[in-house]
């Protein structure tokens, strides 16, 4: 048995967590689920949206399947998702984007993976607010010491990119490519403009590539990459990006393959990995047995691969693909018309996937 923390989240979280858990169990993967709470429901009971017991369980087990969590507004708590990524040093965000037959999209045959650096860049949270003393001091310093001037009425966000973090994320992209039998890594940047941050990213990417010559390597400037992904997405395989470009291109790539309902993800560190859908807690659908469980189930497929349960992962992915391709037992968002009365609920879609797994045993 493998111990895995299951975070049920809030909003639609508990429903899709239950659907994903049942589908994973049906593969015979032998998971011992350690069910833990996080989010606004537990906050009302325990006064914190992220109880210590939940974090301890993730640290102990090293693996978590996590349903979405609402970011509380106006409570003094920051995003629990960001907090988890930072406190557990989950430095790599993985977003596979794959076309499944039956999912409506402008493209077919896409199979690429976005690897986003999770800890640095403009997301480091180092910001200076307009008109504050520190900001004025910083602006004055730059205006005295630098060639370029900053207007006094500016706000400033710092963009740190280090050798350490770049090296480990690009190495991660190569290791992931090798493990998954992929052929190429593309490093994305704007080194022509930001010479000391993105320039460093590009130099380090090239150095890491020299140590991984079994995998093809190339680089792309981020604006060109956006156009290429729209025009020739089939040319790309594993794409590694700094945090901000990674955030934007992850959504672009999710759009290429049919959107949020089918976009799985993972946040991975050296000791801990959490697997979660790209979408949020969609509170307006809470408790309605309506939303699509696919993204969290496919995150479960990623989790099974991560822990070496490849046969079970294949079984589950094939079953999801078959149910989607048939297009009968799918939720409203996967029907050509969203008011289609033949759409099934979250539970029923999971039942269909489980039925498919059992038929192919
Ligand atoms: P959302 O992804 O929750 O919902 C946006 C819309 O997408 C929904 O109204 C719904 O129409 C659709 N949708 C989302 N998931 C779906 C599914 N499984 N099946 C069918 N349709 C689906 O985004 P939001 O409304 O911006 O965020 C709601 C809350 O979730 C916020 O508090 C946000 O901070 C949080 N959030 C959490 C995570 C996470 O836990 N990783 C990620 C994103 C957002």
XYZ file of C-alpha atoms and ligand atoms in Angstrom:
405
model
C 0.000 0.000 0.000
C 1.181 3.555 -0.753
C 0.196 6.321 1.681
C -1.252 9.375 -0.072
C -2.767 12.476 1.515
C -6.152 13.316 -0.006
C -7.091 16.960 0.493
C -10.803 17.318 -0.150
C -10.715 21.117 -0.457
C -13.921 23.156 -0.562
C -16.527 24.301 -3.097
C -16.685 21.504 -5.685
C -13.544 19.989 -4.116
C -15.120 17.206 -2.000
C -17.248 15.944 -4.928
C -14.411 15.701 -7.421
C -12.012 14.360 -4.754
C -14.435 11.509 -4.086
C -14.838 10.845 -7.826
C -11.053 10.770 -8.330
C -10.472 8.560 -5.283
C -13.037 5.980 -6.470
C -11.582 5.906 -10.001
C -8.003 5.494 -8.714
C -9.079 2.711 -6.324
C -10.818 0.918 -9.212
C -7.449 0.487 -10.972
C -6.224 -1.654 -8.055
C -3.476 0.863 -7.289
C -3.512 -0.028 -3.548
C -3.530 3.506 -2.164
C -3.961 4.071 1.550
C -5.764 7.437 1.603
C -5.011 9.787 4.482
C -8.004 12.135 4.159
C -7.308 15.692 5.334
C -9.114 19.027 5.302
C -8.165 22.452 3.941
C -10.160 25.461 2.817
C -12.989 27.674 3.956
C -15.148 24.896 5.459
C -12.471 23.815 7.928
C -11.577 27.467 8.583
C -15.051 28.039 9.994
C -14.582 25.098 12.383
C -10.913 25.335 13.328
C -10.033 28.992 12.687
C -7.425 28.182 10.030
C -7.871 27.161 6.396
C -4.761 24.983 6.547
C -4.606 22.900 9.759
C -1.135 21.735 10.859
C -2.329 18.111 10.618
C -2.874 18.558 6.872
C 0.617 19.941 6.246
C 2.178 17.269 8.499
C 0.376 14.522 6.568
C 1.661 15.849 3.204
C 5.205 16.061 4.573
C 5.019 12.552 6.040
C 3.522 10.876 2.953
C 5.397 12.976 0.376
C 2.460 12.670 -2.033
C -0.892 14.449 -2.035
C -3.887 14.530 -4.331
C -5.425 17.922 -3.749
C -8.874 19.188 -4.676
C -9.292 22.939 -5.234
C -9.371 25.377 -2.336
C -11.049 28.785 -2.336
C -8.727 31.684 -1.599
C -10.470 33.438 1.320
C -10.996 37.131 0.599
C -10.538 39.732 3.356
C -9.617 37.300 6.168
C -5.909 37.969 6.442
C -5.100 34.513 4.991
C -3.118 34.460 1.774
C -3.718 31.867 -0.913
C -3.372 28.439 0.677
C -2.209 27.121 -2.668
C 0.662 29.602 -2.866
C 1.483 28.984 0.808
C 1.706 25.211 0.250
C 3.933 25.634 -2.813
C 6.291 27.954 -0.949
C 6.420 26.179 2.410
C 6.981 22.741 0.830
C 9.373 24.162 -1.802
C 7.336 22.718 -4.666
C 9.522 24.392 -7.250
C 8.214 22.744 -10.420
C 4.694 23.191 -11.751
C 3.857 20.537 -14.340
C 0.962 20.955 -16.749
C 0.547 18.264 -19.392
C -1.667 19.399 -22.279
C -2.945 16.509 -24.341
C -5.744 16.231 -26.899
C -8.389 13.623 -26.101
C -10.826 12.555 -28.789
C -14.263 13.902 -27.920
C -13.067 17.074 -26.184
C -14.093 20.062 -28.264
C -11.044 22.062 -29.320
C -9.658 23.776 -32.403
C -6.687 21.403 -32.385
C -6.102 17.653 -32.411
C -3.018 15.573 -31.644
C -1.434 17.953 -29.153
C 0.741 16.335 -26.522
C 2.997 18.788 -24.762
C 4.031 19.485 -21.196
C 4.583 22.886 -19.612
C 7.190 22.967 -16.831
C 6.922 26.232 -14.900
C 9.404 27.496 -12.307
C 7.349 28.124 -9.170
C 9.510 30.107 -6.737
C 11.061 33.182 -8.371
C 10.486 35.856 -11.008
C 7.829 38.541 -10.461
C 6.006 36.037 -8.192
C 8.703 36.241 -5.509
C 6.480 38.856 -3.831
C 9.195 41.525 -3.636
C 7.279 44.689 -4.319
C 7.601 48.388 -3.548
C 4.437 50.460 -3.406
C 4.251 53.889 -5.042
C 5.104 56.812 -2.725
C 6.334 54.656 0.220
C 9.631 55.740 1.818
C 11.406 52.509 0.837
C 10.231 52.906 -2.734
C 11.446 56.500 -2.943
C 14.795 55.445 -1.461
C 15.108 52.633 -4.010
C 14.181 54.913 -6.900
C 16.710 57.515 -5.761
C 19.419 54.862 -5.476
C 18.722 53.575 -8.982
C 18.566 57.080 -10.417
C 21.959 57.907 -8.885
C 23.694 54.608 -9.708
C 22.046 53.463 -12.939
C 22.079 54.824 -16.468
C 18.302 54.663 -16.836
C 15.942 56.732 -14.701
C 12.763 55.651 -12.934
C 9.887 58.132 -12.628
C 9.279 59.145 -8.966
C 5.597 58.147 -9.130
C 6.390 54.482 -9.895
C 5.549 51.226 -8.147
C 8.159 48.494 -8.488
C 8.059 44.684 -8.667
C 11.406 42.905 -8.510
C 12.117 40.011 -10.857
C 14.831 37.760 -9.388
C 16.100 34.851 -11.502
C 18.902 32.822 -9.878
C 21.389 30.291 -11.224
C 20.274 27.902 -8.449
C 16.555 27.927 -9.294
C 17.075 27.976 -13.060
C 19.494 25.076 -12.943
C 17.161 22.922 -10.863
C 14.045 23.600 -12.972
C 15.799 23.039 -16.321
C 17.397 19.870 -14.917
C 13.923 18.831 -13.750
C 12.582 19.375 -17.309
C 15.303 17.164 -18.797
C 14.848 14.453 -16.141
C 11.091 14.514 -16.670
C 11.523 14.314 -20.470
C 13.828 11.306 -20.078
C 11.546 9.538 -17.594
C 8.493 10.028 -19.827
C 10.259 9.083 -23.069
C 9.976 12.566 -24.504
C 12.376 13.906 -27.103
C 12.835 17.656 -26.788
C 13.069 20.469 -24.229
C 12.367 24.074 -25.280
C 13.515 26.838 -22.909
C 11.476 30.037 -23.148
C 12.724 33.533 -22.271
C 12.986 37.189 -23.251
C 16.786 37.315 -23.050
C 17.060 39.917 -25.810
C 15.398 42.495 -23.516
C 16.035 41.330 -19.928
C 19.692 40.459 -20.272
C 20.524 39.891 -16.599
C 17.445 37.883 -15.589
C 16.201 36.100 -18.707
C 19.734 36.236 -20.150
C 20.933 34.310 -17.107
C 18.009 31.878 -17.528
C 19.061 31.231 -21.135
C 22.774 30.804 -20.315
C 21.999 28.363 -17.499
C 19.506 26.485 -19.723
C 22.239 26.007 -22.312
C 24.716 24.787 -19.683
C 22.232 22.238 -18.356
C 21.436 21.153 -21.940
C 25.154 20.400 -22.506
C 24.914 17.776 -19.739
C 21.774 16.219 -21.250
C 22.676 15.675 -24.873
C 20.435 12.609 -25.212
C 17.440 15.012 -25.329
C 17.124 17.647 -28.057
C 17.281 21.250 -26.800
C 16.219 24.568 -28.279
C 15.210 27.989 -26.987
C 12.468 30.400 -28.011
C 11.699 34.029 -27.234
C 8.386 34.098 -25.379
C 6.404 36.224 -27.863
C 7.509 34.023 -30.742
C 6.658 30.966 -28.630
C 3.052 32.179 -28.248
C 2.684 32.452 -32.012
C 4.363 29.107 -32.617
C 2.066 27.387 -30.124
C -0.980 28.696 -31.957
C 0.378 27.914 -35.423
C 2.387 24.712 -34.921
C 1.759 23.281 -31.442
C 2.642 19.786 -32.667
C 6.309 20.850 -32.910
C 6.646 21.152 -29.120
C 7.216 18.546 -26.464
C 8.482 19.726 -23.036
C 8.523 23.524 -22.550
C 10.364 25.005 -19.554
C 9.656 28.594 -18.474
C 10.237 31.107 -15.680
C 7.252 31.698 -13.391
C 5.347 34.507 -15.154
C 5.638 33.196 -18.716
C 4.842 29.754 -17.326
C 1.638 31.023 -15.757
C 0.463 32.619 -18.991
C 1.498 29.852 -21.371
C -0.007 27.143 -19.115
C -3.432 28.650 -19.701
C -2.726 29.157 -23.392
C -1.820 25.466 -23.701
C -4.860 24.389 -21.624
C -6.932 26.347 -24.153
C -5.328 24.426 -27.013
C -6.628 21.124 -25.666
C -10.122 22.107 -24.555
C -9.881 24.187 -21.413
C -10.000 23.939 -17.637
C -12.291 20.932 -17.244
C -9.637 18.587 -18.629
C -6.390 20.278 -17.492
C -4.472 18.341 -14.809
C -1.406 19.562 -12.950
C 1.221 18.889 -10.322
C 3.509 20.889 -8.077
C 6.679 18.995 -7.391
C 9.655 19.443 -5.060
C 12.547 17.200 -4.105
C 10.676 15.553 -1.212
C 6.989 16.282 -1.797
C 4.643 16.325 -4.788
C 1.040 17.519 -4.884
C -1.305 16.731 -7.758
C -4.235 18.983 -8.541
C -6.547 20.210 -11.286
C -5.766 23.542 -12.897
C -9.259 24.863 -12.212
C -10.474 26.346 -8.944
C -13.251 25.543 -6.472
C -16.127 26.886 -8.667
C -18.202 27.675 -5.530
C -21.425 28.282 -7.462
C -21.546 24.571 -8.379
C -20.861 23.323 -4.831
C -22.904 20.270 -3.891
C -24.780 20.092 -7.210
C -23.123 16.904 -8.530
C -22.629 18.775 -11.788
C -18.984 19.591 -12.532
C -16.464 17.664 -14.544
C -14.149 15.460 -12.440
C -11.768 14.786 -15.385
C -9.010 17.293 -14.515
C -8.580 15.892 -10.995
C -8.811 12.295 -12.246
C -6.084 13.039 -14.828
C -4.043 14.618 -12.024
C -4.470 11.230 -10.338
C -3.060 9.609 -13.502
C 0.010 11.869 -13.153
C 0.279 10.893 -9.491
C 0.163 7.182 -10.301
C 2.958 7.640 -12.864
C 4.974 9.666 -10.332
C 4.849 6.831 -7.788
C 5.727 4.240 -10.427
C 2.263 2.700 -10.825
C 2.450 2.932 -14.601
C 0.049 0.106 -15.475
C -2.637 1.566 -13.192
C -2.019 5.041 -14.663
C -2.431 3.719 -18.216
C -5.585 1.853 -17.232
C -7.138 4.986 -15.730
C -6.089 7.305 -18.559
C -7.424 4.891 -21.193
C -10.732 4.610 -19.337
C -11.107 8.407 -19.102
C -10.239 8.734 -22.798
C -12.796 6.067 -23.755
C -15.622 7.671 -21.757
C -14.841 11.101 -23.218
C -14.551 9.725 -26.761
C -17.931 8.012 -26.430
C -19.381 11.327 -25.241
C -22.399 9.759 -23.531
C -21.650 9.665 -19.793
C -19.986 13.074 -19.611
C -20.787 16.246 -17.688
C -22.586 19.269 -19.176
C -19.400 21.117 -20.135
C -18.336 18.302 -22.489
C -21.591 18.202 -24.413
C -21.844 20.216 -27.650
C -24.702 22.168 -26.052
C -24.303 23.083 -22.359
C -28.058 22.662 -21.736
C -27.976 19.094 -23.063
C -30.326 17.089 -20.849
C -28.354 13.879 -21.462
C -25.359 15.277 -19.518
C -24.589 13.208 -16.428
C -23.415 14.307 -12.969
C -19.937 14.163 -11.420
C -20.678 10.856 -9.684
C -22.162 9.249 -12.771
C -19.190 10.219 -14.932
C -16.901 8.604 -12.348
C -19.165 5.502 -12.411
C -18.776 5.318 -16.204
C -14.969 5.533 -15.908
C -14.978 2.805 -13.243
C -17.220 0.663 -15.479
C -14.748 1.124 -18.326
C -11.809 0.127 -16.085
C -13.660 -3.029 -15.013
C -14.500 -3.967 -18.616
C -10.850 -3.778 -19.655
C -9.442 -5.738 -16.684
P -12.743 28.310 -11.150
O -11.804 27.488 -11.955
O -13.104 27.797 -9.817
O -14.108 28.489 -11.955
C -14.250 29.240 -13.136
C -15.388 28.629 -13.967
O -14.849 27.522 -14.668
C -16.541 28.068 -13.144
O -17.522 29.011 -12.868
C -17.061 26.989 -14.061
O -17.903 27.558 -15.039
C -15.810 26.490 -14.747
N -15.256 25.281 -14.122
C -14.206 25.196 -13.251
N -13.985 23.928 -12.941
C -14.882 23.177 -13.599
C -15.162 21.782 -13.667
N -14.446 20.884 -12.987
N -16.201 21.362 -14.439
C -16.917 22.235 -15.124
N -16.722 23.569 -15.114
C -15.715 24.034 -14.347
O -12.108 29.781 -11.057
P -12.495 31.025 -10.137
O -13.977 31.182 -10.123
O -11.637 32.125 -10.613
O -11.991 30.628 -8.688
C -12.827 30.158 -7.629
C -11.967 29.973 -6.378
O -11.014 28.934 -6.613
C -11.158 31.222 -6.007
O -11.196 31.397 -4.607
C -9.748 30.895 -6.470
O -8.789 31.558 -5.713
C -9.711 29.401 -6.244
N -8.715 28.695 -7.051
C -8.111 27.632 -6.473
C -7.202 26.882 -7.199
C -6.549 25.707 -6.513
O -7.001 25.276 -5.473
N -5.487 25.174 -7.074
C -6.921 27.183 -8.526
C -7.586 28.264 -9.121
C -8.495 29.015 -8.370
